[in-house]
Amino acid sequence: MSISKILGKLIRVRDLMTKEVIFYTDIIGKDTSFCLERDIELLPDRDNTYVWQFDKDSKTFKQRKIAVEEEIPASMNLFDFIKLTKKRNLFFVKEDNKIVGVIHFCDLIHSDAYTYFYTLMHEFEKLIRQRLVEKGKNNDDFLVWLSRNPESSKKINGCKKEIERINLPPFQHLNFCDLLKFANSEGIIKKDCDIFKFSEVRNEIMHHRDIAGRQDKPESELLYERRDYDSFLKVYDYLLDYLSKNEFDESSVISQAFDGDLFNAMLHWEGDLTKLYAIMEY
C-alpha cells in the first residue's frame, strides 16, 4: 500500500472538523448579521436531530430535521470525506449520536489533508519519471523534444548546463510543467490533461497555498469559491485514477521519501498526527 493510500485512510474527519460548533440557541435573538457575513445557512439544534435554516431575504430561521446525507461520523476517513464533498459543502459531524463538530470542504485548506495531497503529487511525479525511463527515454530525448518546441526552445541551454552540472537520475532536473508536457508528448499521460491547472494545483499544495480562491467580498473573507474547489477535484480525481491504473514501485517511495520509523508509526496509527510530525521533524 502506498503512503498516500495510508494517509487517506488514517486522517479522519475529527482531525479536520471545526469543533467549536455554533448552535441555534447561541445566536437566537441576536443580530443576524453574524449569519449574513459568513454566508451561514444552517445552524444545528442542541437536540442533535434538527437544524435551523436561515433565510437571507427575510432574515428568519425555519426548523427542519437533519437529513441523513448531512451527517457523517467523526471516524470517517479523509478519502471518503473528499468523495462526499463532490455533492455537498457542509456536514454535521456526529459521535455517539451527538453533534461534535461541523466540516466544510474549505476545512481541507491548510489542514493535515495537505500531507495527503503532497504524497499523492509526489507519487504521481515519481511515476511519470519511472514510466519515461521504462519507455527507454533519457535526458537527451528531453533536450531533443525541447529543441523542437518553439515555446520551450529558449530553455535548452539552461537545461543542458543544469544536467551537466549536477548528476541526478533521469528527468530530475525538469520542472513539473516541462515534465508533464514531455510525458504528454510520449503518451504517458492523456492528451486532454490540463497541464496548466495541474501545475497550478501542484504549486498550491507544495507551497501550502489555498486550493480554492477566497470570495471577492469584504464581508466574506472566510469563504472560498466552490468553482475553484471543483477545479481542484478534477486534478485530484485524475491523480487517483492515474495512480490506480498504473503499477507503481511503492517501495521506492517508502525507502526514499519516508524512513522506517515514520512508516511504522503510520501502520500503528493512534489518531494523533503530532506523533507523525515529531518523527518527520526528527
Tab-separated table of N, CA and C in Angstrom, residues 180-278:
chain	number	residue	atom	x	y	z
A	180	LEU	N	5.420	17.249	-17.393
A	180	LEU	CA	4.095	16.858	-17.884
A	180	LEU	C	3.989	17.019	-19.399
A	181	LYS	N	4.541	18.104	-19.931
A	181	LYS	CA	4.480	18.325	-21.374
A	181	LYS	C	5.239	17.237	-22.135
A	182	PHE	N	6.412	16.875	-21.628
A	182	PHE	CA	7.209	15.821	-22.279
A	182	PHE	C	6.495	14.476	-22.160
A	183	ALA	N	5.953	14.185	-20.974
A	183	ALA	CA	5.217	12.935	-20.768
A	183	ALA	C	3.986	12.886	-21.664
A	184	ASN	N	3.360	14.031	-21.862
A	184	ASN	CA	2.196	14.122	-22.733
A	184	ASN	C	2.572	13.792	-24.174
A	185	SER	N	3.712	14.316	-24.607
A	185	SER	CA	4.170	14.066	-25.978
A	185	SER	C	4.539	12.606	-26.199
A	186	GLU	N	4.875	11.905	-25.119
A	186	GLU	CA	5.252	10.492	-25.205
A	186	GLU	C	4.082	9.553	-24.915
A	187	GLY	N	2.893	10.139	-24.697
A	187	GLY	CA	1.719	9.310	-24.446
A	187	GLY	C	1.660	8.720	-23.049
A	188	ILE	N	2.479	9.256	-22.141
A	188	ILE	CA	2.496	8.750	-20.762
A	188	ILE	C	1.267	9.236	-19.999
A	189	ILE	N	0.821	10.447	-20.321
A	189	ILE	CA	-0.415	10.972	-19.735
A	189	ILE	C	-1.350	11.369	-20.877
A	190	LYS	N	-2.625	11.550	-20.554
A	190	LYS	CA	-3.635	11.834	-21.564
A	190	LYS	C	-3.383	13.174	-22.259
A	191	LYS	N	-3.746	13.220	-23.524
A	191	LYS	CA	-3.590	14.443	-24.311
A	191	LYS	C	-4.448	15.580	-23.769
A	192	ASP	N	-5.598	15.214	-23.168
A	192	ASP	CA	-6.513	16.254	-22.682
A	192	ASP	C	-6.219	16.691	-21.244
A	193	CYS	N	-5.098	16.249	-20.709
A	193	CYS	CA	-4.710	16.642	-19.345
A	193	CYS	C	-4.450	18.149	-19.314
A	194	ASP	N	-5.088	18.844	-18.370
A	194	ASP	CA	-4.916	20.298	-18.235
A	194	ASP	C	-3.607	20.561	-17.487
A	195	ILE	N	-2.525	20.679	-18.252
A	195	ILE	CA	-1.189	20.811	-17.663
A	195	ILE	C	-1.065	22.081	-16.839
A	196	PHE	N	-1.649	23.171	-17.323
A	196	PHE	CA	-1.561	24.432	-16.578
A	196	PHE	C	-2.230	24.298	-15.218
A	197	LYS	N	-3.440	23.720	-15.179
A	197	LYS	CA	-4.152	23.566	-13.915
A	197	LYS	C	-3.422	22.588	-13.006
A	198	PHE	N	-2.876	21.516	-13.576
A	198	PHE	CA	-2.110	20.547	-12.794
A	198	PHE	C	-0.934	21.233	-12.113
A	199	SER	N	-0.218	22.038	-12.873
A	199	SER	CA	0.944	22.742	-12.339
A	199	SER	C	0.530	23.731	-11.256
A	200	GLU	N	-0.594	24.403	-11.473
A	200	GLU	CA	-1.113	25.364	-10.507
A	200	GLU	C	-1.460	24.680	-9.182
A	201	VAL	N	-2.174	23.561	-9.268
A	201	VAL	CA	-2.555	22.815	-8.058
A	201	VAL	C	-1.323	22.271	-7.352
A	202	ARG	N	-0.387	21.782	-8.116
A	202	ARG	CA	0.851	21.237	-7.531
A	202	ARG	C	1.581	22.303	-6.722
A	203	ASN	N	1.682	23.510	-7.269
A	203	ASN	CA	2.354	24.594	-6.569
A	203	ASN	C	1.588	25.027	-5.325
A	204	GLU	N	0.262	25.016	-5.409
A	204	GLU	CA	-0.560	25.365	-4.249
A	204	GLU	C	-0.320	24.386	-3.103
A	205	ILE	N	-0.218	23.108	-3.442
A	205	ILE	CA	-0.006	22.084	-2.418
A	205	ILE	C	1.408	22.159	-1.858
A	206	MET	N	2.395	22.218	-2.739
A	206	MET	CA	3.789	22.216	-2.312
A	206	MET	C	4.147	23.456	-1.489
A	207	HIS	N	3.503	24.582	-1.802
A	207	HIS	CA	3.789	25.829	-1.087
A	207	HIS	C	2.709	26.175	-0.066
A	208	HIS	N	1.836	25.223	0.172
A	208	HIS	CA	0.800	25.348	1.204
A	208	HIS	C	-0.053	26.602	1.019
A	209	ARG	N	-0.480	26.807	-0.226
A	209	ARG	CA	-1.366	27.929	-0.525
A	209	ARG	C	-2.802	27.419	-0.676
A	210	ASP	N	-3.748	28.347	-0.772
A	210	ASP	CA	-5.157	27.972	-0.899
A	210	ASP	C	-5.401	27.171	-2.180
A	211	ILE	N	-6.122	26.053	-2.068
A	211	ILE	CA	-6.502	25.278	-3.250
A	211	ILE	C	-7.808	25.796	-3.839
A	212	ALA	N	-8.413	26.761	-3.176
A	212	ALA	CA	-9.617	27.426	-3.689
A	212	ALA	C	-9.525	28.902	-3.324
A	213	GLY	N	-9.858	29.769	-4.288
A	213	GLY	CA	-9.750	31.197	-4.049
A	213	GLY	C	-10.817	31.701	-3.099
A	214	ARG	N	-10.491	32.764	-2.374
A	214	ARG	CA	-11.459	33.376	-1.463
A	214	ARG	C	-12.462	34.207	-2.258
A	215	GLN	N	-13.678	34.245	-1.785
A	215	GLN	CA	-14.704	35.038	-2.443
A	215	GLN	C	-14.334	36.514	-2.397
A	216	ASP	N	-14.604	37.191	-3.484
A	216	ASP	CA	-14.223	38.603	-3.602
A	216	ASP	C	-15.280	39.505	-2.968
A	217	LYS	N	-15.438	39.338	-1.655
A	217	LYS	CA	-16.392	40.161	-0.910
A	217	LYS	C	-15.757	40.504	0.436
A	218	PRO	N	-15.731	41.755	0.832
A	218	PRO	CA	-15.134	42.131	2.124
A	218	PRO	C	-15.775	41.393	3.296
A	219	GLU	N	-17.103	41.191	3.214
A	219	GLU	CA	-17.798	40.554	4.336
A	219	GLU	C	-17.681	39.034	4.301
A	220	SER	N	-17.045	38.472	3.249
A	220	SER	CA	-16.966	37.017	3.111
A	220	SER	C	-15.519	36.544	3.016
A	221	GLU	N	-14.644	37.189	3.734
A	221	GLU	CA	-13.224	36.873	3.604
A	221	GLU	C	-12.868	35.478	4.108
A	222	LEU	N	-13.776	34.848	4.842
A	222	LEU	CA	-13.514	33.498	5.336
A	222	LEU	C	-14.054	32.430	4.393
A	223	LEU	N	-14.702	32.836	3.312
A	223	LEU	CA	-15.345	31.896	2.420
A	223	LEU	C	-14.498	31.639	1.182
A	224	TYR	N	-14.686	30.450	0.608
A	224	TYR	CA	-13.902	30.049	-0.557
A	224	TYR	C	-14.817	29.726	-1.730
A	225	GLU	N	-14.290	29.892	-2.918
A	225	GLU	CA	-15.064	29.681	-4.127
A	225	GLU	C	-15.270	28.189	-4.404
A	226	ARG	N	-16.520	27.786	-4.553
A	226	ARG	CA	-16.835	26.390	-4.847
A	226	ARG	C	-16.285	25.982	-6.216
A	227	ARG	N	-16.362	26.874	-7.198
A	227	ARG	CA	-15.901	26.511	-8.540
A	227	ARG	C	-14.395	26.221	-8.558
A	228	ASP	N	-13.635	26.909	-7.709
A	228	ASP	CA	-12.201	26.629	-7.615
A	228	ASP	C	-11.960	25.260	-7.005
A	229	TYR	N	-12.766	24.932	-6.011
A	229	TYR	CA	-12.619	23.614	-5.373
A	229	TYR	C	-12.986	22.509	-6.359
A	230	ASP	N	-14.029	22.720	-7.166
A	230	ASP	CA	-14.413	21.729	-8.179
A	230	ASP	C	-13.288	21.538	-9.189
A	231	SER	N	-12.602	22.631	-9.499
A	231	SER	CA	-11.467	22.562	-10.421
A	231	SER	C	-10.328	21.754	-9.803
A	232	PHE	N	-10.110	21.948	-8.500
A	232	PHE	CA	-9.100	21.168	-7.780
A	232	PHE	C	-9.475	19.684	-7.788
A	233	LEU	N	-10.762	19.391	-7.595
A	233	LEU	CA	-11.222	17.995	-7.556
A	233	LEU	C	-10.952	17.266	-8.871
A	234	LYS	N	-10.999	17.985	-9.993
A	234	LYS	CA	-10.710	17.355	-11.280
A	234	LYS	C	-9.266	16.861	-11.326
A	235	VAL	N	-8.362	17.677	-10.806
A	235	VAL	CA	-6.951	17.266	-10.745
A	235	VAL	C	-6.793	16.112	-9.760
A	236	TYR	N	-7.438	16.222	-8.613
A	236	TYR	CA	-7.385	15.173	-7.587
A	236	TYR	C	-7.881	13.842	-8.149
A	237	ASP	N	-9.008	13.861	-8.843
A	237	ASP	CA	-9.564	12.634	-9.427
A	237	ASP	C	-8.624	12.048	-10.480
A	238	TYR	N	-7.983	12.932	-11.249
A	238	TYR	CA	-7.037	12.452	-12.258
A	238	TYR	C	-5.859	11.745	-11.588
A	239	LEU	N	-5.366	12.323	-10.494
A	239	LEU	CA	-4.258	11.701	-9.762
A	239	LEU	C	-4.644	10.304	-9.275
A	240	LEU	N	-5.806	10.198	-8.638
A	240	LEU	CA	-6.261	8.905	-8.134
A	240	LEU	C	-6.416	7.894	-9.258
A	241	ASP	N	-7.024	8.338	-10.346
A	241	ASP	CA	-7.266	7.445	-11.474
A	241	ASP	C	-5.957	6.969	-12.088
A	242	TYR	N	-5.019	7.892	-12.263
A	242	TYR	CA	-3.741	7.532	-12.887
A	242	TYR	C	-2.954	6.568	-12.007
A	243	LEU	N	-2.890	6.866	-10.717
A	243	LEU	CA	-2.132	6.016	-9.810
A	243	LEU	C	-2.774	4.641	-9.656
A	244	SER	N	-4.101	4.570	-9.729
A	244	SER	CA	-4.784	3.288	-9.573
A	244	SER	C	-4.635	2.401	-10.804
A	245	LYS	N	-4.476	3.023	-11.977
A	245	LYS	CA	-4.383	2.256	-13.217
A	245	LYS	C	-2.958	1.895	-13.598
A	246	ASN	N	-1.995	2.444	-12.909
A	246	ASN	CA	-0.590	2.188	-13.219
A	246	ASN	C	0.101	1.515	-12.047
A	247	GLU	N	0.829	0.475	-12.359
A	247	GLU	CA	1.613	-0.180	-11.315
A	247	GLU	C	2.714	0.777	-10.901
A	248	PHE	N	3.013	0.765	-9.610
A	248	PHE	CA	3.977	1.729	-9.091
A	248	PHE	C	4.880	1.032	-8.088
A	249	ASP	N	6.166	1.303	-8.204
A	249	ASP	CA	7.123	0.734	-7.259
A	249	ASP	C	7.023	1.502	-5.949
A	250	GLU	N	6.085	1.072	-5.110
A	250	GLU	CA	5.820	1.800	-3.865
A	250	GLU	C	6.994	1.729	-2.892
A	251	SER	N	7.820	0.695	-3.014
A	251	SER	CA	8.961	0.570	-2.101
A	251	SER	C	9.919	1.736	-2.264
A	252	SER	N	9.988	2.285	-3.490
A	252	SER	CA	10.890	3.420	-3.713
A	252	SER	C	10.404	4.652	-2.984
A	253	VAL	N	9.087	4.798	-2.853
A	253	VAL	CA	8.533	5.938	-2.113
A	253	VAL	C	8.843	5.773	-0.635
A	254	ILE	N	8.639	4.572	-0.125
A	254	ILE	CA	8.848	4.331	1.300
A	254	ILE	C	10.317	4.472	1.675
A	255	SER	N	11.206	3.915	0.845
A	255	SER	CA	12.619	3.930	1.207
A	255	SER	C	13.262	5.293	1.014
A	256	GLN	N	12.827	6.046	0.000
A	256	GLN	CA	13.479	7.313	-0.286
A	256	GLN	C	12.798	8.514	0.336
A	257	ALA	N	11.479	8.450	0.477
A	257	ALA	CA	10.755	9.623	0.971
A	257	ALA	C	10.433	9.541	2.455
A	258	PHE	N	10.343	8.327	3.000
A	258	PHE	CA	9.987	8.153	4.399
A	258	PHE	C	10.890	7.094	5.024
A	259	ASP	N	11.342	7.333	6.245
A	259	ASP	CA	12.173	6.333	6.882
A	259	ASP	C	11.304	5.284	7.582
A	260	GLY	N	11.976	4.233	8.086
A	260	GLY	CA	11.256	3.124	8.694
A	260	GLY	C	10.426	3.513	9.899
A	261	ASP	N	10.954	4.438	10.729
A	261	ASP	CA	10.226	4.850	11.930
A	261	ASP	C	8.904	5.519	11.577
A	262	LEU	N	8.947	6.384	10.552
A	262	LEU	CA	7.733	7.078	10.154
A	262	LEU	C	6.710	6.106	9.580
A	263	PHE	N	7.173	5.208	8.712
A	263	PHE	CA	6.255	4.249	8.102
A	263	PHE	C	5.649	3.340	9.168
A	264	ASN	N	6.460	2.944	10.145
A	264	ASN	CA	5.970	2.096	11.225
A	264	ASN	C	4.939	2.850	12.063
A	265	ALA	N	5.196	4.152	12.278
A	265	ALA	CA	4.244	4.968	13.040
A	265	ALA	C	2.909	5.070	12.311
A	266	MET	N	2.975	5.135	10.986
A	266	MET	CA	1.746	5.177	10.194
A	266	MET	C	0.950	3.886	10.337
A	267	LEU	N	1.662	2.776	10.322
A	267	LEU	CA	0.988	1.478	10.418
A	267	LEU	C	0.348	1.274	11.784
A	268	HIS	N	0.897	1.908	12.809
A	268	HIS	CA	0.365	1.790	14.164
A	268	HIS	C	-0.293	3.100	14.583
A	269	TRP	N	-1.100	3.608	13.686
A	269	TRP	CA	-1.804	4.884	13.869
A	269	TRP	C	-2.663	4.885	15.122
A	270	GLU	N	-2.595	5.974	15.858
A	270	GLU	CA	-3.419	6.112	17.057
A	270	GLU	C	-4.267	7.377	17.006
A	271	GLY	N	-4.395	7.966	15.829
A	271	GLY	CA	-5.244	9.144	15.666
A	271	GLY	C	-4.601	10.455	16.066
A	272	ASP	N	-3.284	10.463	16.257
A	272	ASP	CA	-2.609	11.688	16.678
A	272	ASP	C	-1.531	12.049	15.659
A	273	LEU	N	-1.834	13.031	14.804
A	273	LEU	CA	-0.893	13.421	13.755
A	273	LEU	C	0.395	14.026	14.306
A	274	THR	N	0.352	14.562	15.499
A	274	THR	CA	1.551	15.192	16.057
A	274	THR	C	2.677	14.173	16.239
A	275	LYS	N	2.306	12.913	16.463
A	275	LYS	CA	3.327	11.861	16.618
A	275	LYS	C	4.073	11.646	15.301
A	276	LEU	N	3.314	11.700	14.196
A	276	LEU	CA	3.948	11.525	12.886
A	276	LEU	C	4.860	12.712	12.583
A	277	TYR	N	4.373	13.920	12.860
A	277	TYR	CA	5.165	15.110	12.594
A	277	TYR	C	6.444	15.146	13.429
A	278	ALA	N	6.354	14.667	14.669
A	278	ALA	CA	7.515	14.650	15.545
A	278	ALA	C	8.612	13.767	14.949
